[in-house]
Coordinates of C-alpha atoms in Angstrom, one line a residue:
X10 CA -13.3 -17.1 26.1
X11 CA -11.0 -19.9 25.1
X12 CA -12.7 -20.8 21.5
X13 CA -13.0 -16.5 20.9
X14 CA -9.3 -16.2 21.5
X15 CA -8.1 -19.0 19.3
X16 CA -10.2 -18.1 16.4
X17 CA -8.5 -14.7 17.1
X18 CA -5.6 -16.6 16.6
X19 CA -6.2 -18.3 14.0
X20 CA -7.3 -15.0 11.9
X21 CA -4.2 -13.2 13.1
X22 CA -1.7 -16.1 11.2
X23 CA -4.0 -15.3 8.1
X24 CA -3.6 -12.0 8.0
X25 CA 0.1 -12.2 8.8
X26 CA 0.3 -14.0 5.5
X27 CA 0.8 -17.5 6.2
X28 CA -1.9 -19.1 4.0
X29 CA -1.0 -21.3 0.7
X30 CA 1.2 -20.1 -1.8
X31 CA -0.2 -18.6 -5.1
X32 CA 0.6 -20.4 -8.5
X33 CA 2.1 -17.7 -9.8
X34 CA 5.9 -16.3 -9.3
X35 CA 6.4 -12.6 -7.8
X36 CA 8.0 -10.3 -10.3
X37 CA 11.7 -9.9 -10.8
X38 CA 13.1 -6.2 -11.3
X39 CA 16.3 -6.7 -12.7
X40 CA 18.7 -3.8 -13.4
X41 CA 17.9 -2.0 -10.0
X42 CA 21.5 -1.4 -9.8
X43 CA 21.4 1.2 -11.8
X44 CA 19.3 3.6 -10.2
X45 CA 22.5 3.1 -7.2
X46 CA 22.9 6.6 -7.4
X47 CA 20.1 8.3 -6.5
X48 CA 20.2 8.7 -2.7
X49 CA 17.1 8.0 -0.7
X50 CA 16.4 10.1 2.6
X51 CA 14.5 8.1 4.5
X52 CA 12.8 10.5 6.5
X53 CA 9.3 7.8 7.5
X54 CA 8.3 7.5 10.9
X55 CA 10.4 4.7 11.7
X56 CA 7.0 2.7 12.8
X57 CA 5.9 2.8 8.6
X58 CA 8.2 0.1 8.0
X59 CA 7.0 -1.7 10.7
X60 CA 4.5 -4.7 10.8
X61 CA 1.6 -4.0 13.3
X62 CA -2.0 -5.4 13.3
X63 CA -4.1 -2.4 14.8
X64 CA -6.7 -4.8 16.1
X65 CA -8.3 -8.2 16.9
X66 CA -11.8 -7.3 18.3
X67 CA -14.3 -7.8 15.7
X68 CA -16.3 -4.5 17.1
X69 CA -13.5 -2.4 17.0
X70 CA -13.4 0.4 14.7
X71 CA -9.3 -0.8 13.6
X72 CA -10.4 -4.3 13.8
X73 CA -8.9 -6.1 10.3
X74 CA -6.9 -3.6 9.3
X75 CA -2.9 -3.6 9.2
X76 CA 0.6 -2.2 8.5
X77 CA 2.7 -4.0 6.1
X78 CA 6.3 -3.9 6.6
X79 CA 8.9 -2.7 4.6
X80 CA 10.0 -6.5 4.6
X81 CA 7.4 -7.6 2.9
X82 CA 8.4 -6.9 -0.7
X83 CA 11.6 -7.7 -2.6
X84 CA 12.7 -4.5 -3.2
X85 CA 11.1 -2.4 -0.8
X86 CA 8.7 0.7 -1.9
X87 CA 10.8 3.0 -1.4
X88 CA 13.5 0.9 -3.3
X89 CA 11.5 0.6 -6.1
X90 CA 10.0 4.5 -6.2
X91 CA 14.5 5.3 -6.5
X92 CA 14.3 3.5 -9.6
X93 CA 11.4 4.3 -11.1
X94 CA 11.9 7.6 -10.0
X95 CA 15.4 6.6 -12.2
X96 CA 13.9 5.6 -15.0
X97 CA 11.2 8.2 -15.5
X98 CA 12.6 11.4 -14.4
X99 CA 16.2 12.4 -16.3
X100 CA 16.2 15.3 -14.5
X101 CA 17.5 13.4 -11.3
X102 CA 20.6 12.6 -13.3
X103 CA 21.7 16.4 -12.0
X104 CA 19.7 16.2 -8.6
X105 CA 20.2 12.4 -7.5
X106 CA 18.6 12.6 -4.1
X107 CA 14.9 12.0 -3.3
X108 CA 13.3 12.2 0.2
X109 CA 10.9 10.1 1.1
X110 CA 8.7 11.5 4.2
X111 CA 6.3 8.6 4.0
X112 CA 5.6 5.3 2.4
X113 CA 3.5 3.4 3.7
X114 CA 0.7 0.5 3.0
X115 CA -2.2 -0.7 4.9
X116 CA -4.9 -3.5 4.2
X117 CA -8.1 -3.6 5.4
X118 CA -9.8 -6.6 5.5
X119 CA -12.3 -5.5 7.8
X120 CA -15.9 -6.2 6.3
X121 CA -14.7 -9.8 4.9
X122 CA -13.6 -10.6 8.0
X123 CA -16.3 -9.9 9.7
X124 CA -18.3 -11.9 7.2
X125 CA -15.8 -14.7 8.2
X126 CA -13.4 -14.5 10.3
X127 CA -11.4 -17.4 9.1
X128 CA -11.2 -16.0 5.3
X129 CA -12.5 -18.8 3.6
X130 CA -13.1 -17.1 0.4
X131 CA -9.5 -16.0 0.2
X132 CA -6.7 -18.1 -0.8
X133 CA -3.5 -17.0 -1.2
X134 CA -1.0 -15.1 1.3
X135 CA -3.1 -12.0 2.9
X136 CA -1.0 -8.2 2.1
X137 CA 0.8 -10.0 -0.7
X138 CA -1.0 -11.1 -2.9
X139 CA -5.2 -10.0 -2.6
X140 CA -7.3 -12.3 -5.2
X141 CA -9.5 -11.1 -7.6
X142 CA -12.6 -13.6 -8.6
X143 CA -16.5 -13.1 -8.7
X144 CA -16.5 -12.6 -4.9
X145 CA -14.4 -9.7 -5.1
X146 CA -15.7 -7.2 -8.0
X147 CA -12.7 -5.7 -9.5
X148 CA -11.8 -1.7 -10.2
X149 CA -9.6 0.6 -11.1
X150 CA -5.9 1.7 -8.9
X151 CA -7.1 4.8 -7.7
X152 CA -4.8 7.7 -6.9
X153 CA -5.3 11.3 -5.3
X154 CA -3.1 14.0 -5.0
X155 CA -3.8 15.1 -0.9
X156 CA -2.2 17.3 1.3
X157 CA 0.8 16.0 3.7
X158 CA -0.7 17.3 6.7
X159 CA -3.5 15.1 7.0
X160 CA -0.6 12.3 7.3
X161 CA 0.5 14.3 10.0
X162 CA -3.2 14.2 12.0
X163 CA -3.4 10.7 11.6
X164 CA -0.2 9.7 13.6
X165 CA -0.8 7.5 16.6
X166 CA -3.8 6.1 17.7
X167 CA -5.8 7.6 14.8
X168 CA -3.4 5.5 12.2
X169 CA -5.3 2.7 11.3
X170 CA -8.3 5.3 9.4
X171 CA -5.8 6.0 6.7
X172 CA -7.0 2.2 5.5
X173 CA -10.6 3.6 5.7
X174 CA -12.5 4.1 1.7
X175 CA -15.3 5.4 0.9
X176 CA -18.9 3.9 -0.4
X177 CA -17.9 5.6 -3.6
X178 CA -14.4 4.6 -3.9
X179 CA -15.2 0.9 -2.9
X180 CA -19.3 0.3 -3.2
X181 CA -18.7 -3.7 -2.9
X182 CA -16.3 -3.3 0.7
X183 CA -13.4 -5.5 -1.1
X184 CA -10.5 -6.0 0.3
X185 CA -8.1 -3.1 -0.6
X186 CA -4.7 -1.9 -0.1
X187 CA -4.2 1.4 0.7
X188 CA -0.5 2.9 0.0
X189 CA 0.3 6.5 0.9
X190 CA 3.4 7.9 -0.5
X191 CA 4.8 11.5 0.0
X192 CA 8.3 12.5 -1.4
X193 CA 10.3 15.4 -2.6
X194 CA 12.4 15.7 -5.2
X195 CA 13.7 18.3 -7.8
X196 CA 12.1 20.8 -5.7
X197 CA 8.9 19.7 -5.4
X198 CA 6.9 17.9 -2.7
X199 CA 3.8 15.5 -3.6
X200 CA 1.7 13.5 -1.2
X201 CA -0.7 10.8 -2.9
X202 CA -3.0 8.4 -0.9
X203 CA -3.8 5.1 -3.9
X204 CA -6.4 2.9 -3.2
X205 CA -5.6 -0.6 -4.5
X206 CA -8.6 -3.4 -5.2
X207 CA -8.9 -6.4 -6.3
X208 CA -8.2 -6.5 -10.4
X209 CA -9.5 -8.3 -13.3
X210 CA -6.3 -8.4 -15.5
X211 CA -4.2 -10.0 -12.2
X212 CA -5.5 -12.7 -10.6
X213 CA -3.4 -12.5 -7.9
X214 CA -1.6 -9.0 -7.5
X215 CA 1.4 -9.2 -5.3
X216 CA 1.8 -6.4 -3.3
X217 CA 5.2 -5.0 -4.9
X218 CA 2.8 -4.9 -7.9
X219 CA 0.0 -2.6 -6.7
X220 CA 3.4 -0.4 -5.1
X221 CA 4.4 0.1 -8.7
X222 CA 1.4 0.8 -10.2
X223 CA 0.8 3.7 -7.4
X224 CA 4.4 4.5 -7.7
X225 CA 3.4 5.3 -11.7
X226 CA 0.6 7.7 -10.7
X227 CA 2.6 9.3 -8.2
X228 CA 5.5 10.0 -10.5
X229 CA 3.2 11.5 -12.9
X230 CA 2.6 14.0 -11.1
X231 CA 5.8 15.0 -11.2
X232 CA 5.8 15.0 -15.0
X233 CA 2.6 17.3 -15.1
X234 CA 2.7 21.0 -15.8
X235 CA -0.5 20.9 -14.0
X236 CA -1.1 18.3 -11.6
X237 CA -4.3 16.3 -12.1
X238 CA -6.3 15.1 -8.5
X239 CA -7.1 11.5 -9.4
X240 CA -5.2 9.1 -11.6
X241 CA -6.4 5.8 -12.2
X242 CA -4.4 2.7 -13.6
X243 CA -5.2 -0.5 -14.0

């Protein structure tokens, strides 16, 4: 049992993030002091912000898959959703306030782990940044519009299948991000699940990255007279 639980070990410090540092900078959001006065309601189960690695045991159904906390990005998602929120909705300059019931981002590395449990074909820190090469076929950011309640059935022990995709969403089993983000503001409540995957155009995507892009196609719903399902950005 000794050799199982160190390579157990071993995998858990990958997926925690502590691998080698990609060449590339994260991004810089300057000017976030503007959006100061729009007032977030943090209204998340307090365990979204929280770290938690759902499981070890390679022939569990949660095994490689895991909550990223609020801690890991600089700002925060919901930070960042207040000023982009900010910047693309001038209505909020008469409401300021935005509550945010979840946001919330998982990774599932499941099927390359189980390929290899010590991620050689990754480099770079696991939940931050996710590479994008030949090994990896790259997509689209995939957003739907889905009903809050089925955040709501998936509390507790059933958490770790909001990282599930399916065959047609992800055909190759890539390592993907999933983000779900559910707000209300100006009157209006909307729930989006976005699938993140590896992409062409970004090498290594840090995960403040993929939060913005699905905080773009979450917005925009907010900007349609008549919301569309799926958004996709790349």
């Amino acid at each position: 049992m000794q050799p199982l639980k160190t390579l157990l070990a071993i995998s858990a410090v990958l997926i925690a993030g502590c691998a080698s540092q990609p060449p590339v900078p994260p991004p810089q959001y300057p000017g976030l002091e503007k959006s100061d006065k729009i007032a977030i309601q943090d209204l998340r189960p307090h365990s979204e912000s929280e770290k938690e690695i759902f499981s070890l045991l390679i022939t569990s159904d949660a095994y490689a898959i895991y909550r990223v906390a609020d801690t890991a990005t600089k700002p925060t998602g919901p930070r960042l959703l207040a000023h982009r929120a900010y910047e693309t909705l001038p209505e909020l300059n008469n409401q300021p306030s935005i509550k945010v019931l979840h946001f919330v981002a998982y990774s599932n590395l499941q099927s390359q782990l189980r390929k290899n449990s010590l991620l050689a074909g990754f480099t770079g820190p696991i939940g931050v940044a996710l590479l994008a090469d030949k090994t990896f076929p790259s997509a689209d950011v995939l957003t739907t519009q889905i009903d809050s309640q089925s955040l709501d059935k998936t509390e507790g022990k059933e958490e770790y299948t909001r990282a599930y995709f399916t065959a047609e969403e992800n055909p190759k089993k890539s390592p993907v991000n999933l983000i779900y983000i559910d707000t209300e503001m100006l009157g209006k409540r909307v729930t989006t699940r976005c699938l993140v995957p590896p992409i062409a155009s970004k090498p290594y995507l840090y995960l403040v990255e993929a939060y913005d892009m699905c905080i773009s196609n979450h917005l925009a719903l907010y900007q349609a007279k008549t919301p569309s399902k799926n958004t996709a950005a790349n």
